Coordinates of C-alpha atoms and ligand atoms in Angstrom, one line a residue:
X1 CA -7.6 30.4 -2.7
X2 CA -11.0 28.5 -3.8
X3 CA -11.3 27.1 -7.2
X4 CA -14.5 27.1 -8.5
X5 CA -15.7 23.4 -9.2
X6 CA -17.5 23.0 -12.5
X7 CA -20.2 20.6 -12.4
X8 CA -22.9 20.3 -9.5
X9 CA -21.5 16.6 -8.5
X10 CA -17.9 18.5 -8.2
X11 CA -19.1 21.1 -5.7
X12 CA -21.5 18.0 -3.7
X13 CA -17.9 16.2 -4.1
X14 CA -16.0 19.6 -2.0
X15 CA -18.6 19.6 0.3
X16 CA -18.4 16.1 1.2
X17 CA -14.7 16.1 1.7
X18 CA -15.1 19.3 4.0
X19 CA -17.6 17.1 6.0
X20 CA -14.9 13.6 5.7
X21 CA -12.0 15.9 6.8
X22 CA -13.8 16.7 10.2
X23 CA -13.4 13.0 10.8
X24 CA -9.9 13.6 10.7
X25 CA -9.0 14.7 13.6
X26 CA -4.8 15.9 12.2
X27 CA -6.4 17.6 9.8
X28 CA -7.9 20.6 11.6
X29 CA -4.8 21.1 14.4
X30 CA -2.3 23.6 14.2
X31 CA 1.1 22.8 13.6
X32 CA 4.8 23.9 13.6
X33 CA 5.9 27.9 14.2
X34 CA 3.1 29.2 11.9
X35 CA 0.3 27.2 13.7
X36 CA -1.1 26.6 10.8
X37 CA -3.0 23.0 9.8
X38 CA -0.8 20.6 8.0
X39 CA -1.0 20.0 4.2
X40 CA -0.9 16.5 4.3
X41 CA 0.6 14.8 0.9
X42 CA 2.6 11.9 2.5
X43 CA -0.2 9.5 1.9
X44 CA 1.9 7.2 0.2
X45 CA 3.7 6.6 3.5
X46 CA 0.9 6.3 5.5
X47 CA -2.1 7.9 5.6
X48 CA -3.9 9.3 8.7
X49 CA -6.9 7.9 10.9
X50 CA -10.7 8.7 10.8
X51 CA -12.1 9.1 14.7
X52 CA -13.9 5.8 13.7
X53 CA -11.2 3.8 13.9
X54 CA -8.9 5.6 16.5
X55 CA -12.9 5.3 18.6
X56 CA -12.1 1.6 17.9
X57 CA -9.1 0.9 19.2
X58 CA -9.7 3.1 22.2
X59 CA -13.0 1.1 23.3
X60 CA -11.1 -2.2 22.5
X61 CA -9.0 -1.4 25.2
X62 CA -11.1 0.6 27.1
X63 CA -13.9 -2.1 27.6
X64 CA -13.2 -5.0 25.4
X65 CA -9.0 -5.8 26.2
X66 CA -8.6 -9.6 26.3
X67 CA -6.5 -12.3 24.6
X68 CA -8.0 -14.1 21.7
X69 CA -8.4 -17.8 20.8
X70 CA -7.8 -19.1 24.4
X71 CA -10.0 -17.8 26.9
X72 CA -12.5 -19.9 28.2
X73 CA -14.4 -16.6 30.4
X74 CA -16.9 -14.1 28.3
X75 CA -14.5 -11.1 27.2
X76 CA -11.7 -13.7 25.8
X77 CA -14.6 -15.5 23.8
X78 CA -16.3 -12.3 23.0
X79 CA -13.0 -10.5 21.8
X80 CA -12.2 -14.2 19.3
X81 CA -15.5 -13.5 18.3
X82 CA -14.7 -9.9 16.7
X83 CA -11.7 -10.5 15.8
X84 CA -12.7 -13.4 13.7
X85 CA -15.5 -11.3 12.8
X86 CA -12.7 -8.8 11.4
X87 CA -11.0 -11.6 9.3
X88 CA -14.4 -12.1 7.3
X89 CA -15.1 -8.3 6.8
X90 CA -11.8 -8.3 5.7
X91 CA -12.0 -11.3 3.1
X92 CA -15.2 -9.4 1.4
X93 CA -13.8 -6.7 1.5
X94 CA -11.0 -8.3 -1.4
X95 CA -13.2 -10.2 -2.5
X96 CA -11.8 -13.6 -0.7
X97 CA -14.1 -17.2 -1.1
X98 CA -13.2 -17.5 2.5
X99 CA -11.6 -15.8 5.5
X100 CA -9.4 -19.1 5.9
X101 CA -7.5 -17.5 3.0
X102 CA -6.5 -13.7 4.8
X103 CA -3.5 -14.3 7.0
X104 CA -3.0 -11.2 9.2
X105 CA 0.8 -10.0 9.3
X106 CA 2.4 -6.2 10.4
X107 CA 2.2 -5.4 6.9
X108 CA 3.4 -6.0 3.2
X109 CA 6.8 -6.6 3.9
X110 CA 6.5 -9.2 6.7
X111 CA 3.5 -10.8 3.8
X112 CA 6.2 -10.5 1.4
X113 CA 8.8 -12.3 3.7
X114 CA 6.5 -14.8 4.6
X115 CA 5.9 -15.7 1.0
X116 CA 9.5 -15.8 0.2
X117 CA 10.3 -17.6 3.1
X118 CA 7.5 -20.5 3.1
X119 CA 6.6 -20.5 -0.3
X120 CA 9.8 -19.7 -1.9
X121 CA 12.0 -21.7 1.1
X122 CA 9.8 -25.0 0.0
X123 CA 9.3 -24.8 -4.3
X124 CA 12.9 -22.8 -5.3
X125 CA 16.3 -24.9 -6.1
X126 CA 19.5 -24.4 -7.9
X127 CA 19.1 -22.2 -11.0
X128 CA 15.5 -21.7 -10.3
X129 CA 14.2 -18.3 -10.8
X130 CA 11.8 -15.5 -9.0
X131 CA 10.3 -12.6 -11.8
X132 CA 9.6 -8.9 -9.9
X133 CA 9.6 -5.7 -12.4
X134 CA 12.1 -3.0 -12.3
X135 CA 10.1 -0.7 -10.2
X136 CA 9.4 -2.3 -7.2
X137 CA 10.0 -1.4 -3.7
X138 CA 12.6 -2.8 -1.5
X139 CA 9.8 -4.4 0.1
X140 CA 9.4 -6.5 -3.0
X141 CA 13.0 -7.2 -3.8
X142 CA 14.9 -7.6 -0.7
X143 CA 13.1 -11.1 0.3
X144 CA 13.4 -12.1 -2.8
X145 CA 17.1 -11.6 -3.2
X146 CA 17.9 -13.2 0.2
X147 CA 15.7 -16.5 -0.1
X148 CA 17.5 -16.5 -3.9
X149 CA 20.8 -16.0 -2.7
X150 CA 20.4 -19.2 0.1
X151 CA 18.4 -20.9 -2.8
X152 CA 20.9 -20.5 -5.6
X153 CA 18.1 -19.3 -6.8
X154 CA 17.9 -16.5 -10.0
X155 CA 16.4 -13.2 -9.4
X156 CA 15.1 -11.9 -12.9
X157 CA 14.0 -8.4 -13.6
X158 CA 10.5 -7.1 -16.5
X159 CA 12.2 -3.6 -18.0
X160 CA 10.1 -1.0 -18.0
X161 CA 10.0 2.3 -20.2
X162 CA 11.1 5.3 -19.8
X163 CA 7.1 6.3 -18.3
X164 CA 7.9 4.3 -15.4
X165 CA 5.3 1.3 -17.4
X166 CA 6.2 -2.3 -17.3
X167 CA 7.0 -4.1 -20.2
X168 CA 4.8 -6.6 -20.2
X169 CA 5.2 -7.9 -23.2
X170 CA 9.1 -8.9 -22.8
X171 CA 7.4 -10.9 -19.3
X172 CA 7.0 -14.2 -21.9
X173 CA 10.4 -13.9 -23.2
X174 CA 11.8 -14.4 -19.4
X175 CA 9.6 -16.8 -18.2
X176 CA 11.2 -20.1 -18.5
X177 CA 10.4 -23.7 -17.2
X178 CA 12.7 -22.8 -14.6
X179 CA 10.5 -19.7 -13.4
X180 CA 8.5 -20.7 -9.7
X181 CA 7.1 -17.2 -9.0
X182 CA 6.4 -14.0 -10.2
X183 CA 6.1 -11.0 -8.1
X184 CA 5.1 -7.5 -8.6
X185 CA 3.3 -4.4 -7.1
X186 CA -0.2 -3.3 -8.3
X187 CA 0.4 0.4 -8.1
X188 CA 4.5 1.7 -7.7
X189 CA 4.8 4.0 -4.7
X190 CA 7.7 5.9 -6.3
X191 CA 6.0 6.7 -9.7
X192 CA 2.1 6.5 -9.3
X193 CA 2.4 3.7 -12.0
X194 CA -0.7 1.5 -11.9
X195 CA 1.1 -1.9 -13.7
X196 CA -1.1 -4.3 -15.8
X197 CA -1.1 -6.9 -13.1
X198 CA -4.1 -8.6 -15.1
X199 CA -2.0 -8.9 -18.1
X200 CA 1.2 -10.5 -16.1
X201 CA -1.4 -12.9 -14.2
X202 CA -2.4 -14.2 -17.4
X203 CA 0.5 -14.7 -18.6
X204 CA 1.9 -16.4 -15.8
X205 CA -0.8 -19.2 -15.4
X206 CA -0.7 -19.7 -18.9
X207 CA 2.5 -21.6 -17.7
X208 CA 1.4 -22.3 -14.1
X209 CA 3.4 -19.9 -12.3
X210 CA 1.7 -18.4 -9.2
X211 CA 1.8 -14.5 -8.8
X212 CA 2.0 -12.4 -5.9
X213 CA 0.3 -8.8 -5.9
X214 CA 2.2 -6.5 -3.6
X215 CA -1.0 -3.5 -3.1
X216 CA 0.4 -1.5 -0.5
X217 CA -0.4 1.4 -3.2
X218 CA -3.3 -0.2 -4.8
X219 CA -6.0 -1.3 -1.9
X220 CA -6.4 2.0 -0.3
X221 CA -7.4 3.8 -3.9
X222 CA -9.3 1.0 -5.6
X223 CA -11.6 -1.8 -5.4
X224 CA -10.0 -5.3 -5.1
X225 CA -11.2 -8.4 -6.4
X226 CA -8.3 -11.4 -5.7
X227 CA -11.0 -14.0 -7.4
X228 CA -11.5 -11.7 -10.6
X229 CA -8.1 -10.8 -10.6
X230 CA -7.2 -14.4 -9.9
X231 CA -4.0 -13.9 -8.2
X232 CA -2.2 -16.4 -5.6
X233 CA -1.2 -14.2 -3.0
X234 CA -2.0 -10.4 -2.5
X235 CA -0.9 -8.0 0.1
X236 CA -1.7 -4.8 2.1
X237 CA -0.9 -2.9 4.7
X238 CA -3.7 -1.6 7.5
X239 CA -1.7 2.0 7.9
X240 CA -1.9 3.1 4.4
X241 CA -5.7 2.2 4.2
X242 CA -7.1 4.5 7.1
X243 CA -6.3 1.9 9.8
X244 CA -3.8 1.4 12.2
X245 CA 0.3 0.6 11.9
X246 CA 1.3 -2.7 12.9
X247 CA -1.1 -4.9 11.1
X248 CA -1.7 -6.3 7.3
X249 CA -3.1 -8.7 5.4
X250 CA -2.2 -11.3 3.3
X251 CA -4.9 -13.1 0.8
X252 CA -3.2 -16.3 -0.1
X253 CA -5.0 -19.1 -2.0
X254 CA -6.1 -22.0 -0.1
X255 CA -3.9 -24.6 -2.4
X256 CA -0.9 -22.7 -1.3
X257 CA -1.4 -22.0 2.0
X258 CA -2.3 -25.7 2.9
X259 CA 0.9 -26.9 1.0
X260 CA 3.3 -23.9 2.7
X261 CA 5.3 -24.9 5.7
X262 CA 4.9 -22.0 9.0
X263 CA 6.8 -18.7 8.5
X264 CA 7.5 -18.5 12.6
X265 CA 7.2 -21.0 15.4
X266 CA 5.1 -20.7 18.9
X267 CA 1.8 -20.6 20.5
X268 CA -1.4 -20.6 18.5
X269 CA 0.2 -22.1 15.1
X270 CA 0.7 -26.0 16.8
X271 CA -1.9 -28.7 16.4
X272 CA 0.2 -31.0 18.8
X273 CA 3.4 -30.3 20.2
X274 CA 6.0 -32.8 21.8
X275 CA 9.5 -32.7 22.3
X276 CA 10.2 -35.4 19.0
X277 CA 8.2 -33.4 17.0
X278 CA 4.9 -30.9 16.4
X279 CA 2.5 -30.7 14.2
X280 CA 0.6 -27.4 13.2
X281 CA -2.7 -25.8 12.9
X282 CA -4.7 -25.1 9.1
X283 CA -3.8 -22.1 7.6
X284 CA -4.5 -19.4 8.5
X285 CA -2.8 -19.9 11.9
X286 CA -0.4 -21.6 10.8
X287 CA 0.9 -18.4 9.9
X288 CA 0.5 -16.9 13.0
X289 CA 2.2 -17.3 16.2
X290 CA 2.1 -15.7 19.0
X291 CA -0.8 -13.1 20.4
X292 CA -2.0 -11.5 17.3
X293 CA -2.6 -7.6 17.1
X294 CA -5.7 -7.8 18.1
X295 CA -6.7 -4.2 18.9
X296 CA -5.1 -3.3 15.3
X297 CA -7.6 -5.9 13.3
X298 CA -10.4 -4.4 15.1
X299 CA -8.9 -1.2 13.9
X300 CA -8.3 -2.2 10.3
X301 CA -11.7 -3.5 10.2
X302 CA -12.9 -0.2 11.4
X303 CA -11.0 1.4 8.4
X304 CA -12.7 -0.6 5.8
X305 CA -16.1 0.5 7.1
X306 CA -15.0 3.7 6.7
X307 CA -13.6 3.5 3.4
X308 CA -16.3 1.8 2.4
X309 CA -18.9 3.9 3.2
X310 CA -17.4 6.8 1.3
X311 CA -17.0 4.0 -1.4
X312 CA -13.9 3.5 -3.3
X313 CA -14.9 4.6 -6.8
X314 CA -15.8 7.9 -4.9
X315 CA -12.3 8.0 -4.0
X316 CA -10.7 6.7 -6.9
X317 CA -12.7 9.8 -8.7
X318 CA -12.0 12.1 -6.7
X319 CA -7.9 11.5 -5.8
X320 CA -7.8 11.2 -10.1
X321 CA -9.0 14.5 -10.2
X322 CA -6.6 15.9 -7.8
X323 CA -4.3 14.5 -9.8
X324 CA -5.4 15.9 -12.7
X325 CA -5.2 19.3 -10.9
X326 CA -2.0 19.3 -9.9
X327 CA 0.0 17.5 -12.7
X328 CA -0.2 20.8 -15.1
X329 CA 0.5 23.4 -12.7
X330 CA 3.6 21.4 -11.6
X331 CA 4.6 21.1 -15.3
X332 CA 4.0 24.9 -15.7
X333 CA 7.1 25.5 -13.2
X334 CA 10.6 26.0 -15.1
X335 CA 13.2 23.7 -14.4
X336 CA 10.7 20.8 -13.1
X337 CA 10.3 17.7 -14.5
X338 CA 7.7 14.9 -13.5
X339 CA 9.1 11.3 -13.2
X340 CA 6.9 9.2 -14.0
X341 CA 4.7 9.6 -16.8
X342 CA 2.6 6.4 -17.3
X343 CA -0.8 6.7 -18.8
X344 CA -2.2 4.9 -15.4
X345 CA -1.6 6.6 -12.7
X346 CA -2.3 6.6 -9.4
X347 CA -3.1 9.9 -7.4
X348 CA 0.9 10.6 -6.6
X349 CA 3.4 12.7 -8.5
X350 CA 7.1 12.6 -8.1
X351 CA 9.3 14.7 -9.7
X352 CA 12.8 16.7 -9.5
X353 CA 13.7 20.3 -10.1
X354 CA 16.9 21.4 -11.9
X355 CA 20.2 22.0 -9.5
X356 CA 17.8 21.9 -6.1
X357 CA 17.8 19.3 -3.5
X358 CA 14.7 17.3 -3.0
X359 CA 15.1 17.4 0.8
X360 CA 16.0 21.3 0.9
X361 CA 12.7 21.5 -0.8
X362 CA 10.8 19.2 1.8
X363 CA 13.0 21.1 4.4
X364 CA 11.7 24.4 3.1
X365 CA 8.1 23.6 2.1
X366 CA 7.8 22.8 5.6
X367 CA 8.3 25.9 6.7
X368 CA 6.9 27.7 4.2
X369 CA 3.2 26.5 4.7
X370 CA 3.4 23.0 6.6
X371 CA 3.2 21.3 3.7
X372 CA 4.2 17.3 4.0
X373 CA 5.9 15.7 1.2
X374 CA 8.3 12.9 0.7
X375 CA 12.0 13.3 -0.8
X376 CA 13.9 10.3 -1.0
X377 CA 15.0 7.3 -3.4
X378 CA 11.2 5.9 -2.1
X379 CA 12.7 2.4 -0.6
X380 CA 13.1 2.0 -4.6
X381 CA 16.9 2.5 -5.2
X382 CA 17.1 0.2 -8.4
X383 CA 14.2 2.7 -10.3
X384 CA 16.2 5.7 -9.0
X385 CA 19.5 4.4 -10.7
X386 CA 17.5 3.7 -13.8
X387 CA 15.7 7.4 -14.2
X388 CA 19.8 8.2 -12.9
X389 CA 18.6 10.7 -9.5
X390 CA 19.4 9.9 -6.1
X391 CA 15.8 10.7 -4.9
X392 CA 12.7 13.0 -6.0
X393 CA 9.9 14.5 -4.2
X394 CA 7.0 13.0 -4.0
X395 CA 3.8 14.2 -3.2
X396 CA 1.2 11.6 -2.5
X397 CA -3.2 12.3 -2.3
X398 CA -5.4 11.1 -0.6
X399 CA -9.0 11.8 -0.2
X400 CA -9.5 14.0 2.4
X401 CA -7.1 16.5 0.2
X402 CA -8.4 19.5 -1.5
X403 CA -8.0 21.7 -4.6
X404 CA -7.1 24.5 -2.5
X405 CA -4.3 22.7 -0.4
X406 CA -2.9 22.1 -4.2
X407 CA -3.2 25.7 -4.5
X408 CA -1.5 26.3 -1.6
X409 CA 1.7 23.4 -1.9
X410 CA 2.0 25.3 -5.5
X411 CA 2.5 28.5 -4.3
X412 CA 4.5 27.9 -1.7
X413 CA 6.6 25.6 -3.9
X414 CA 7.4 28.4 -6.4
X415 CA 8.3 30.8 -3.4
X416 CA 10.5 28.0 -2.1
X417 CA 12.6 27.7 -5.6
X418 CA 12.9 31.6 -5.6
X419 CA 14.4 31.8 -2.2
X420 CA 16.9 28.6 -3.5
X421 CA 17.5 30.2 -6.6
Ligands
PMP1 N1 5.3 -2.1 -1.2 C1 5.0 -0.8 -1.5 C2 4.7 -0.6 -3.0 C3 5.0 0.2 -0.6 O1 4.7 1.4 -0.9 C4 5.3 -0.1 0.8 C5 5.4 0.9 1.8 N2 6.0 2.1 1.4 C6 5.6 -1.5 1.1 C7 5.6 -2.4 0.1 C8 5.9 -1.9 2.5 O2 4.8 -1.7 3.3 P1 5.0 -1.7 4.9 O3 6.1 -0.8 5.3 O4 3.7 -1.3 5.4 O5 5.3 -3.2 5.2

């Protein structure tokens, strides 16, 4: 089924996502039994690849396959060139004063390790304390419990409401002199909450505590500014923003990443290197030994073109009115109920239906009409214990989704509860 879109810039909106979605490749093959295409609402995961950027990676190492920052001949120097070339398009593309301040990494959790680790390692003591909200993902609390734990560090938690918003203002009453970092995500990936990270970041350099913006969730749906939002470090990962797996950024300021010791030892993160001691390169390589992933920046790179030529406030209009869509008809179904209310949300929707399985549902809408959704606790098992489910189902949008794939995951959904009921 169609829907009819109301306003001329709707229906110039539906025929420029059937144009996008031929860049898609996944999109238009047939899949599973029924050979149908695949409704694809596991963008929260990771999100699929345009041919620009797989066309990337492919003529990377088709034509252009050499090591970076050490070869002397023509494709070594050529390939340091792009891929330096990738770091800057990558700092404007946040917003960065300088591509000396994007560290590349596999993704948000290594950035979040790294941070931990270096930062954390170097500035936490005995009864010192780390500040991350009750909604994060395990991304976002694990290395924080760990360098804690070695640290005799405390781990301290901002509540959040039964919406799945933060609390922000209890954030002042938990801050104490003893408080060395604050970290939280931009967007949840279990509830859609966007979080009032602006609010937090004021409040935390009011008493000079650096903050940490995981945007796994954020950077693929809206435009990022690290200078106007002013934040220390911010993360993302290349996979979940059109690009490939294996790669991610993290924006750190320049004051902190000059004063942070290396995350990992080896090649390309020395200055000089003897057997007494070594001393190590300027940030960013300090951060990163070894043979970077150099086809993958290219590829990330390529991603951000993309994105940014279908512009992110395109996108963000367009995934908050699939949102918008689909919210009310799920609420229409009996027995369902959405968790995860917030006022700002992001284009993603979890929820739970009475006495019925999330997976048996993924299982069966599957099946059904090759429709791809998440169940799970979400790598958020402390939020699952607070809304008291073991997992929901979650069905994350992107842009290349339609109105009439929400038709269709409805439909099936409510011939899927029949069959279970
Ligand atoms: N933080 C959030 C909010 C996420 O959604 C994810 C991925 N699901 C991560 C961190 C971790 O990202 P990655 O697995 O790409 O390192």
């Amino acid at each position: 089924m169609n829907i009819l879109l109301k306003t001329e810039a709707d229906q110039k909106m539906q025929l420029d996502i059937q144009k996008i979605r031929q860049d898609f490749p996944i999109l238009s093959q047939p899949f599973g039994e029924s050979q149908k295409p695949l409704i694809y609402f596991d963008n929260a995961a990771t999100s699929h690849k345009p041919k620009q950027v797989i066309d990337r990676i492919s003529n990377f190492y088709a034509c252009e396959n050499a090591t970076v920052r050490r070869g002397i001949y023509g494709i070594s120097a050529q390939a340091t060139l792009e891929f330096e070339k990738s770091r800057e398009r990558i700092a404007s593309f946040i917003g960065a004063s300088s591509s000396q301040e994007v560290v590349f990494v596999r993704g948000c959790t290594e950035a979040i390790n790294l941070v931990a680790r270096s930062y954390g390692g170097s500035n936490l003591g005995e009864g010192d304390e780390v500040i991350i909200s009750a909604l994060e993902h395990h991304a976002n609390i694990i290395p924080w419990q760990i360098i804690c734990g070695e640290k005799k560090a405390k781990l301290k938690i901002i509540p959040i409401n039964e919406a799945g918003e933060i609390q922000v203002d209890q954030l002042s009453e938990l801050i104490s002199p003893k408080t060395k970092i604050i970290s939280v995500s931009h967007v949840s990936n279990a509830l859609g909450s966007i979080n009032p990270i602006k609010e937090i970041i004021q409040i935390a350099h009011a008493h000079n505590i650096p903050v940490l913006i995981d945007g796994a969730q954020s950077a693929p749906h809206f435009k990022i500014d690290v200078q106007e939002l002013d934040c220390d470090f911010y993360t993302f990962s290349g996979h979940k923003i059109y690009g490939p797996t294996g790669i991610g950024v993290l924006y750190g300021k320049r004051k902190h990443l000059q004063a942070m010791p290396p995350f990992q030892g080896g090649g390309d993160m020395i200055d000089l290197v003897t057997f007494a001691q070594s001393t190590f390169a300027e940030p960013p390589h300090r951060f990163e030994a070894g043979t970077p992933a150099i086809a993958e920046v290219l590829g990330l790179s390529a991603a951000l073109d993309y994105v940014d030529s279908i512009g992110l406030d395109n996108i963000h209009d367009y995934e908050d009115q699939l949102l918008q869509y689909a919210t009310p008809k799920l609420q229409e179904i009996d027995g369902l109920k959405i968790i995860g209310t917030a006022k700002e949300k992001a284009s993603l929707i979890s929820f739970v239906i009475d006495s019925m399985h999330p997976s048996d549902l993924a299982t069966l809408l599957d099946h059904d009409s090759n429709v791809a959704v998440r169940a799970g606790h979400h790598c958020a098992q402390p939020l699952m214990q607070f809304y008291k489910v073991s997992s929901t189902l979650r069905a994350s949008f992107a842009f290349y989704n339609t109105f009439e794939e929400i038709d269709i995951f409805i439909e099936s959904l409510k011939r899927v509860i029949s069959m279970l009921r």
